[in-house]
Amino acid sequence: MNEALKQLGEAYWEWKAAEYPTTALLRGDHRFDTEMEDASREAEDRRIAKLREFAAAARAVDPDTLDLQDQVTRGVLLHETESAAKVAEQRAEEFGVSYTHGSHIMFFNAAPQIPLTDPQHAEDLLVKYRKVGGYFDQLGERLRQGIAAGRFPMRRDVEESIKQIDGYLASPMEHDPFLAVNPPPQWNDNETAVWRDRLSDVIESALRPAYARYRTILHDELLGRARPDTRPGVSWVPGGDELYAAAITYHTTLDRTADEIHQIGIETVAALEDEYRAMGPPVLGTDDVGEMYRKLRDDPELHYEDGPTIIADCEAAFERARAEMPNWFGRMPEADCVVRETAIGPTAFYSRPADDGSRPGTFFVNTAVPERWGTFEVEAMAFHEGIPGHHLQIAIASELTDVPEFRKSAYVNAYSEGWGLYTERLADEMGLYGGPLHRIGMLSNDSMRACRLVVDTGMHAKGWTRDQAVEYMLAHSPMSLSTIEAEVDRYIAWPGQALGYMMGRREIVRIRREVEERMGPQFDIQGFHDTVLTSGPVPLPVLEDLVREWAAA
């Protein structure tokens, strides 16, 4: 390994762990347990300068002097620093209010994942919780900076966030999500009870008041000025066009314009409708795509009634995947993946295993409204979020021993979400779906990701209203209205992120097809998948280099 690049990667990883101590804690790194992220403008300025410094040092390393793995390290480091700096320079925190993935709601899901394996970790959490209050004060100050600059979030995000905070503040202390932390295994019941009382005191004296102060800013200073539904895109925010261009590059790792992605989305939606017409009649009794959508959306027989049944079906899908994986993958993760219910946060999401083995990978399913889940769609979602999707990709990366640490958990949206979406179709190749209806669920999930290309670019680059986006997804997918509205609001609050799924899957499929044609009978699906998964997250052009090198060898 190139020594200069090695040292640079190590320095970047150490800086990143200290800069994002909550992420480090959730990973099982306890060196910064008493610290909390700094959300101030001054800290953001320092982060941008440091990212630019790392990027300049990586650029200074001549790629012609590097072997393939060092070239990968350099490529990932440049993506992590240059693209992230460009995004941070857009100052999105100045209008960063989101009821789907805002900090005020995501912390609730993080608390149960905190690994406390030693009594000192539990003591340190008391210190950290006091600092969470200051973090929310910083978020509020960033919103005031946005107000001064004429940059406002969507009114709907502000309204719904206020409702969420009101619900939290009115909830009984014994059910506070910040208390949902597993105590150190060494403690007895009495020690745990004493510690939970102390934790409750911190929550009541520091955390809940900070949430209340943040809520006051949302209600008193932002609500009356926030953007209406007719102006959902960042093009309506000063500097929004530059923000969206940076977001496209960051989230897709590709050189594509919003117009190009919009057209790709329209073409992908049309191709999917041909698949519905071919697959639907034996299952749904019609080849009319609109009628299929209505049946999938509205037929109560095709929707769940309770959360435990959803979880049981996901677990059954995992069991089929575990049995078949050895035929498709050479490398398997040591960590397992479990399924858990949640009533808050996104509809479905994955949480990585702790590095110290104290926590498995976890696929969370939001079952607060079980009827919104179609019986046809949960298998595809389970394969995407868990096995063989995000769990294989993330757990294998975390267990690698021959790549720099920062590469194991690099944020490369198009790679990770592209892989997740790729595995939904791979599961069909593997014969994992429970029947024809579940295969239509695979198409349903594809419809959502294809529509994202159209509506994300439509709102943020073409002036679409929120209603236009909702109507498009209603016309071109079987998702329910409530799900579509939550999805659209997510795209509004997180510009460009939703593009990574289908754009990433398209590239992975293209790369695979090219090497299949080149290698012919020598192509080995296990080898291809191991090549994709055993270098950690990488930008898509770097992934293509890795696969080509594997094929040539």
XYZ file of C-alpha atoms in Angstrom:
553
model
C 0.000 0.000 0.000
C 1.190 3.490 -0.831
C 2.423 4.857 2.491
C 1.312 8.449 1.943
C -2.176 7.293 0.977
C -2.321 4.908 3.910
C -1.475 7.650 6.382
C -3.927 10.011 4.738
C -6.742 7.459 4.991
C -5.951 6.786 8.636
C -5.895 10.504 9.445
C -9.214 11.014 7.668
C -10.819 8.123 9.545
C -9.635 9.426 12.921
C -10.894 12.903 12.096
C -14.255 11.563 10.946
C -14.738 9.459 14.075
C -14.048 12.463 16.313
C -16.208 14.753 14.161
C -19.200 12.390 14.244
C -19.048 10.807 17.714
C -22.625 9.470 17.691
C -21.940 7.542 14.493
C -18.749 6.213 16.057
C -20.665 5.167 19.177
C -23.313 3.310 17.182
C -20.498 1.534 15.378
C -19.077 0.386 18.734
C -16.202 2.896 18.935
C -16.356 4.238 22.507
C -13.474 6.716 22.364
C -15.798 9.711 22.019
C -18.763 8.594 24.097
C -19.085 11.834 26.049
C -19.053 13.997 22.911
C -21.830 15.217 20.623
C -21.770 16.471 17.046
C -21.318 20.214 16.562
C -24.057 21.586 14.280
C -22.918 25.220 14.342
C -22.022 27.229 11.227
C -18.499 27.636 12.582
C -18.071 23.875 12.895
C -19.422 23.433 9.371
C -16.836 25.924 8.106
C -14.100 23.935 9.834
C -15.405 20.673 8.377
C -15.464 22.056 4.852
C -11.903 23.357 5.180
C -10.716 20.010 6.532
C -12.481 18.065 3.784
C -10.849 20.295 1.178
C -7.489 19.707 2.854
C -7.915 15.924 2.687
C -9.076 16.144 -0.924
C -6.058 18.216 -1.963
C -3.716 15.691 -0.349
C -5.461 12.817 -2.153
C -5.274 14.676 -5.464
C -1.538 15.134 -4.940
C -0.995 11.349 -4.982
C -0.221 10.327 -8.580
C -2.737 7.598 -9.541
C -0.283 6.157 -12.078
C 1.974 5.090 -9.209
C -0.776 3.112 -7.446
C -1.976 -0.465 -7.669
C -5.693 -1.139 -8.097
C -6.611 -1.205 -4.398
C -4.721 2.024 -3.754
C -6.533 3.594 -6.688
C -9.793 2.492 -5.067
C -8.732 4.052 -1.763
C -7.890 7.305 -3.526
C -11.194 7.286 -5.438
C -13.306 6.671 -2.328
C -11.400 9.313 -0.377
C -11.964 11.880 -3.117
C -15.675 11.094 -3.195
C -15.935 11.291 0.606
C -14.150 14.640 0.733
C -14.666 16.618 -2.473
C -18.317 15.708 -3.026
C -19.163 16.048 0.676
C -17.458 19.460 0.860
C -19.398 20.643 -2.177
C -22.681 19.541 -0.592
C -21.804 21.092 2.783
C -21.010 24.386 1.055
C -24.662 24.608 0.024
C -25.637 25.144 3.712
C -28.741 22.933 3.597
C -28.922 22.945 7.416
C -30.243 26.486 7.131
C -33.596 25.046 6.046
C -33.080 21.465 7.236
C -36.472 20.553 8.695
C -37.868 17.112 7.877
C -40.529 15.036 9.564
C -39.324 11.905 7.725
C -35.621 11.943 8.634
C -34.908 15.049 10.704
C -32.573 14.788 13.682
C -35.472 15.229 16.104
C -37.014 11.945 14.911
C -33.933 9.904 13.945
C -32.484 10.167 17.454
C -35.471 8.177 18.701
C -34.441 5.249 16.488
C -30.761 5.585 17.379
C -31.183 5.249 21.151
C -32.046 1.511 21.221
C -29.009 0.834 19.018
C -26.458 2.354 21.408
C -24.125 -0.473 22.522
C -23.333 -0.178 26.240
C -20.991 -3.086 26.968
C -19.285 -1.570 30.021
C -20.558 0.410 33.055
C -18.386 3.355 32.029
C -20.250 3.519 28.714
C -23.489 3.986 30.654
C -21.943 6.758 32.752
C -20.669 8.476 29.618
C -24.131 8.371 28.067
C -25.382 10.642 30.843
C -22.811 13.219 29.793
C -23.641 12.814 26.112
C -27.376 13.211 26.649
C -26.807 16.573 28.313
C -24.973 17.700 25.160
C -27.779 16.549 22.858
C -29.760 19.493 24.169
C -27.058 21.888 23.018
C -27.053 20.198 19.628
C -30.724 21.038 19.119
C -30.044 24.622 20.134
C -27.421 24.738 17.371
C -29.913 23.331 14.860
C -32.325 26.078 15.852
C -29.663 28.729 15.344
C -28.933 27.354 11.848
C -32.624 27.756 11.008
C -32.468 31.375 12.162
C -29.511 31.886 9.814
C -31.651 30.482 7.021
C -34.472 32.867 7.881
C -32.035 35.775 7.622
C -30.901 34.509 4.204
C -34.448 33.997 2.930
C -34.100 30.194 2.864
C -37.098 28.333 4.231
C -38.156 24.695 4.552
C -41.485 23.326 3.363
C -44.446 24.316 5.529
C -45.660 20.709 5.673
C -42.314 19.571 7.117
C -42.529 22.277 9.768
C -46.139 21.434 10.653
C -45.549 17.698 10.903
C -42.315 18.127 12.869
C -44.167 20.296 15.383
C -46.789 17.551 15.762
C -44.066 14.950 16.328
C -42.351 17.051 18.973
C -45.657 17.822 20.678
C -46.399 14.111 20.815
C -42.990 13.420 22.293
C -43.232 16.133 24.935
C -46.691 14.917 25.965
C -45.592 11.278 26.259
C -45.009 9.744 29.717
C -41.408 9.661 30.857
C -41.426 5.886 31.328
C -42.016 5.525 27.568
C -39.437 8.103 26.512
C -37.476 6.684 23.532
C -34.194 8.021 24.953
C -34.674 5.570 27.823
C -34.868 2.606 25.443
C -31.168 1.806 25.836
C -30.028 -1.647 26.914
C -27.950 -1.376 30.121
C -24.505 -2.955 30.489
C -24.865 -6.740 30.798
C -22.850 -6.745 34.056
C -25.483 -4.776 35.973
C -28.168 -6.260 38.187
C -31.735 -4.957 38.303
C -31.031 -2.500 41.103
C -28.006 -0.957 39.359
C -30.013 -0.659 36.160
C -32.944 0.996 37.946
C -30.685 3.579 39.642
C -29.035 4.413 36.311
C -32.370 4.725 34.495
C -33.545 7.174 37.162
C -30.459 9.288 36.546
C -31.023 9.012 32.796
C -34.620 10.185 33.276
C -33.390 13.205 35.217
C -31.093 14.208 32.348
C -33.854 13.732 29.784
C -36.273 15.822 31.857
C -33.802 18.600 32.660
C -31.845 18.842 29.385
C -33.323 16.913 26.467
C -37.031 17.647 26.649
C -36.482 21.382 27.271
C -34.193 21.499 24.222
C -36.880 19.832 22.108
C -39.337 22.412 23.418
C -37.012 25.302 22.480
C -36.526 23.837 18.998
C -40.296 23.476 18.672
C -40.746 27.146 19.575
C -38.465 28.206 16.724
C -40.374 26.003 14.302
C -43.745 27.344 15.391
C -43.034 30.988 16.159
C -40.323 31.859 13.634
C -40.628 29.453 10.697
C -44.174 28.228 10.289
C -45.565 31.474 8.890
C -42.711 31.856 6.393
C -42.205 28.276 5.210
C -42.625 27.337 1.540
C -46.086 26.220 0.375
C -46.858 22.985 -1.465
C -46.668 24.845 -4.754
C -42.935 25.489 -4.212
C -41.467 22.228 -2.917
C -38.205 22.166 -4.879
C -34.898 23.697 -3.849
C -35.018 25.759 -7.037
C -37.277 28.062 -4.981
C -34.507 28.495 -2.368
C -31.647 30.950 -2.952
C -28.705 28.887 -4.221
C -30.979 25.906 -4.827
C -29.854 25.139 -8.378
C -26.240 24.797 -7.263
C -27.362 22.695 -4.293
C -29.261 20.267 -6.510
C -26.399 19.900 -8.994
C -24.045 19.073 -6.117
C -26.592 16.636 -4.679
C -26.939 14.766 -7.992
C -23.185 14.223 -8.206
C -22.920 13.249 -4.555
C -25.804 10.792 -4.523
C -25.262 9.145 -7.946
C -21.436 9.417 -8.365
C -22.245 9.877 -12.055
C -21.950 12.753 -14.503
C -25.644 13.187 -15.268
C -27.906 16.218 -15.532
C -31.349 16.513 -14.001
C -32.877 16.454 -17.491
C -31.085 13.199 -18.364
C -32.188 11.526 -15.141
C -35.756 12.750 -15.609
C -35.906 11.117 -19.063
C -34.365 7.879 -17.773
C -37.112 7.778 -15.180
C -39.889 8.238 -17.750
C -38.449 5.450 -19.924
C -38.016 3.099 -16.947
C -41.617 3.658 -15.829
C -42.837 2.787 -19.332
C -40.750 -0.406 -19.460
C -42.109 -1.489 -16.082
C -45.681 -1.102 -17.292
C -44.916 -3.651 -20.019
C -43.797 -6.062 -17.285
C -47.029 -5.505 -15.355
C -49.034 -6.335 -18.475
C -47.107 -9.572 -18.924
C -47.138 -10.655 -15.286
C -50.436 -9.324 -13.991
C -53.333 -11.149 -15.693
C -52.914 -14.592 -14.036
C -52.627 -12.970 -10.601
C -54.848 -9.891 -10.772
C -57.228 -10.871 -13.562
C -56.485 -7.921 -15.861
C -53.822 -6.535 -18.171
C -54.954 -2.955 -17.581
C -52.083 -1.371 -15.677
C -54.232 1.292 -14.028
C -56.669 -1.340 -12.815
C -53.782 -3.407 -11.423
C -52.526 -0.386 -9.515
C -55.970 0.268 -8.060
C -56.408 -3.362 -7.018
C -52.987 -3.527 -5.365
C -53.602 -0.199 -3.677
C -57.189 -0.622 -2.496
C -58.013 -4.310 -2.067
C -58.023 -4.949 1.715
C -57.327 -8.632 1.043
C -53.920 -7.570 -0.278
C -52.923 -5.595 2.835
C -51.855 -6.489 6.362
C -53.923 -6.069 9.473
C -51.235 -6.317 12.167
C -47.522 -5.803 12.711
C -46.518 -9.271 13.964
C -47.669 -10.873 10.709
C -45.506 -8.450 8.741
C -42.497 -9.353 10.876
C -43.183 -13.091 10.537
C -43.337 -12.837 6.732
C -40.051 -10.900 6.659
C -38.387 -13.523 8.843
C -39.659 -16.302 6.556
C -38.189 -14.467 3.548
C -34.850 -14.212 5.377
C -34.836 -17.949 6.039
C -35.284 -18.748 2.349
C -32.505 -16.304 1.487
C -30.097 -17.789 4.052
C -30.601 -21.265 2.566
C -29.929 -20.143 -1.018
C -27.109 -17.624 -0.541
C -24.185 -20.120 -0.717
C -25.069 -20.726 -4.370
C -24.720 -17.042 -5.207
C -22.104 -15.650 -2.812
C -18.668 -16.900 -1.847
C -18.217 -14.428 0.985
C -20.774 -14.401 3.808
C -20.968 -12.008 6.767
C -20.338 -13.346 10.250
C -22.984 -11.062 11.753
C -26.610 -12.109 11.480
C -29.580 -9.890 10.609
C -32.792 -9.720 12.661
C -36.172 -8.094 12.022
C -37.697 -5.601 14.468
C -40.895 -3.551 14.591
C -40.825 0.200 15.076
C -43.577 2.807 15.172
C -41.416 5.830 14.252
C -39.104 6.894 11.458
C -39.025 5.734 7.817
C -41.239 2.905 6.573
C -38.273 0.494 6.528
C -34.562 0.851 7.232
C -31.463 -1.126 8.173
C -29.085 -0.572 11.090
C -25.590 -2.013 10.809
C -24.164 -4.470 13.355
C -21.846 -3.137 16.030
C -18.167 -3.666 15.265
C -17.651 -5.386 18.618
C -20.320 -8.005 17.878
C -22.639 -6.761 20.621
C -25.499 -6.085 18.211
C -26.548 -7.858 14.981
C -27.659 -6.104 11.846
C -31.288 -5.020 12.227
C -34.014 -4.555 9.630
C -36.594 -2.161 11.109
C -40.158 -2.180 9.747
C -42.471 0.673 10.661
C -45.751 -1.069 11.513
C -47.518 1.907 13.089
C -50.124 1.629 10.307
C -49.914 -2.022 9.199
C -52.637 -1.523 6.571
C -50.294 0.651 4.513
C -48.146 -2.431 3.862
C -49.277 -4.577 0.954
C -48.889 -8.334 1.459
C -47.260 -8.344 -1.984
C -44.454 -5.888 -1.205
C -42.765 -6.840 2.070
C -40.647 -9.679 0.662
C -38.922 -7.386 -1.834
C -38.370 -4.834 0.929
C -36.932 -7.507 3.227
C -34.508 -8.665 0.547
C -33.489 -5.053 -0.109
C -32.966 -3.970 3.488
C -31.706 -7.247 4.918
C -30.635 -10.456 3.207
C -29.119 -10.387 0.607
C -29.343 -6.590 0.386
C -27.969 -4.011 2.783
C -27.017 -6.558 5.415
C -24.613 -8.444 3.147
C -23.176 -5.243 1.742
C -22.731 -3.429 5.058
C -21.839 -6.368 7.312
C -19.275 -7.776 4.868
C -17.708 -4.330 4.507
C -17.473 -3.915 8.285
C -15.716 -7.284 8.592
C -13.051 -6.648 5.929
C -9.495 -6.754 7.228
C -7.523 -5.734 4.142
C -8.986 -2.287 3.366
C -8.599 1.045 5.208
C -11.129 1.586 7.957
C -12.731 4.634 6.360
C -13.651 2.603 3.285
C -15.694 0.109 5.294
C -18.384 2.644 6.140
C -17.968 5.249 3.408
C -21.226 6.910 2.375
C -21.709 6.091 -1.314
C -25.454 6.270 -1.808
C -25.626 4.979 -5.394
C -23.508 1.953 -4.496
C -25.338 0.950 -1.306
C -28.878 1.739 -2.448
C -28.103 0.508 -5.942
C -27.008 -2.791 -4.421
C -30.157 -2.974 -2.295
C -32.373 -2.475 -5.340
C -30.248 -4.871 -7.413
C -30.896 -7.621 -4.856
C -34.667 -7.267 -5.235
C -34.306 -8.536 -8.812
C -31.506 -10.908 -7.819
C -33.913 -12.501 -5.332
C -36.112 -13.341 -8.319
C -33.153 -15.015 -10.039
C -32.525 -16.922 -6.816
C -36.141 -18.128 -6.676
C -36.792 -16.494 -3.308
C -40.209 -14.938 -3.860
C -43.102 -16.791 -2.300
C -45.281 -16.665 -5.428
C -46.463 -14.628 -8.437
C -48.087 -11.969 -6.248
C -44.802 -11.311 -4.451
C -43.041 -10.995 -7.808
C -45.530 -8.266 -8.679
C -44.454 -6.695 -5.393
C -40.949 -6.613 -6.860
C -42.358 -4.580 -9.766
C -44.192 -2.352 -7.296
C -40.942 -1.498 -5.540
C -39.305 -0.851 -8.904
C -42.146 1.526 -9.774
C -41.433 3.559 -6.659
C -37.718 3.843 -7.491
C -38.355 4.678 -11.151
C -40.935 7.321 -10.224
C -38.376 8.840 -7.898
C -36.191 9.750 -10.867
C -39.090 11.631 -12.420
C -40.550 13.413 -9.398
C -37.294 14.279 -7.606
C -35.945 16.013 -10.704
C -39.434 17.328 -11.492
C -39.736 19.144 -8.183
C -36.152 20.273 -7.692
C -35.222 21.166 -11.275
C -38.444 21.599 -13.293
C -40.716 23.545 -10.974
C -43.225 20.790 -10.241
C -45.638 21.316 -7.377
C -46.089 18.761 -4.617
C -49.481 17.845 -6.066
C -47.917 17.164 -9.472
C -45.432 14.777 -7.889
C -48.138 12.978 -5.914
C -50.397 12.677 -8.968
C -47.566 11.280 -11.088
C -46.792 8.558 -8.572
C -50.482 7.714 -8.178
C -50.762 7.287 -11.946
C -47.584 5.227 -12.327
C -47.345 3.024 -9.219
C -49.601 0.945 -6.968
C -48.529 2.738 -3.804
C -51.194 4.114 -1.488
C -51.817 7.840 -1.323
C -50.493 8.085 2.255
C -47.276 6.261 1.300
C -46.813 8.421 -1.777
C -47.287 11.618 0.212
C -44.687 10.519 2.774
C -42.325 9.542 -0.050
C -42.734 12.857 -1.858
C -42.153 14.779 1.359
C -38.955 12.806 1.878
C -37.708 13.790 -1.591
C -38.547 17.417 -0.890
C -36.499 17.441 2.305
C -33.564 15.381 0.966
C -32.855 16.556 -2.595
C -31.171 14.000 -4.845
C -30.911 11.144 -2.338
C -33.759 9.206 -3.954
C -31.903 9.196 -7.293
C -29.217 6.818 -6.016
C -31.419 3.704 -5.970
C -32.392 3.247 -9.610
C -29.339 5.006 -11.031
C -27.130 2.739 -8.921
C -29.022 -0.439 -9.857
C -28.857 0.438 -13.553
C -25.079 0.786 -13.369
C -24.553 -2.457 -11.427
C -26.721 -4.340 -13.931
C -24.932 -2.721 -16.884
C -21.513 -3.631 -15.468
C -22.632 -7.216 -14.827
C -24.104 -7.651 -18.319
C -20.937 -6.341 -19.957
C -18.652 -8.765 -18.128
C -21.100 -11.642 -18.673
C -20.904 -11.027 -22.407
C -17.118 -10.671 -22.322
C -16.465 -13.741 -20.167
C -19.122 -16.053 -21.583
C -19.090 -19.453 -19.834
C -16.219 -18.323 -17.599
C -18.515 -15.837 -15.839
C -19.025 -16.813 -12.195
C -21.869 -15.155 -10.314
C -20.253 -15.826 -6.935
C -17.059 -14.165 -8.093
C -18.935 -11.178 -9.468
C -20.855 -10.634 -6.251
C -17.749 -11.065 -4.112
C -15.958 -8.499 -6.271
C -18.796 -6.032 -5.793
C -18.949 -6.561 -2.021
C -15.375 -7.035 -0.816
C -13.934 -3.571 -1.348
C -16.465 -1.682 0.740
C -18.682 1.076 -0.697
C -17.159 2.632 -3.807
C -18.241 5.194 -6.422
C -19.786 3.492 -9.439
C -16.925 4.307 -11.870
C -14.517 2.736 -9.368
C -16.773 -0.337 -9.113
C -16.597 -0.725 -12.876
C -12.777 -0.702 -12.713
C -12.828 -3.385 -9.987
C -15.151 -5.659 -11.938
C -13.195 -5.240 -15.166
C -9.991 -6.109 -13.348
C -11.639 -9.229 -11.886
C -12.947 -10.261 -15.303
C -9.530 -9.794 -16.909
C -7.855 -11.848 -14.193
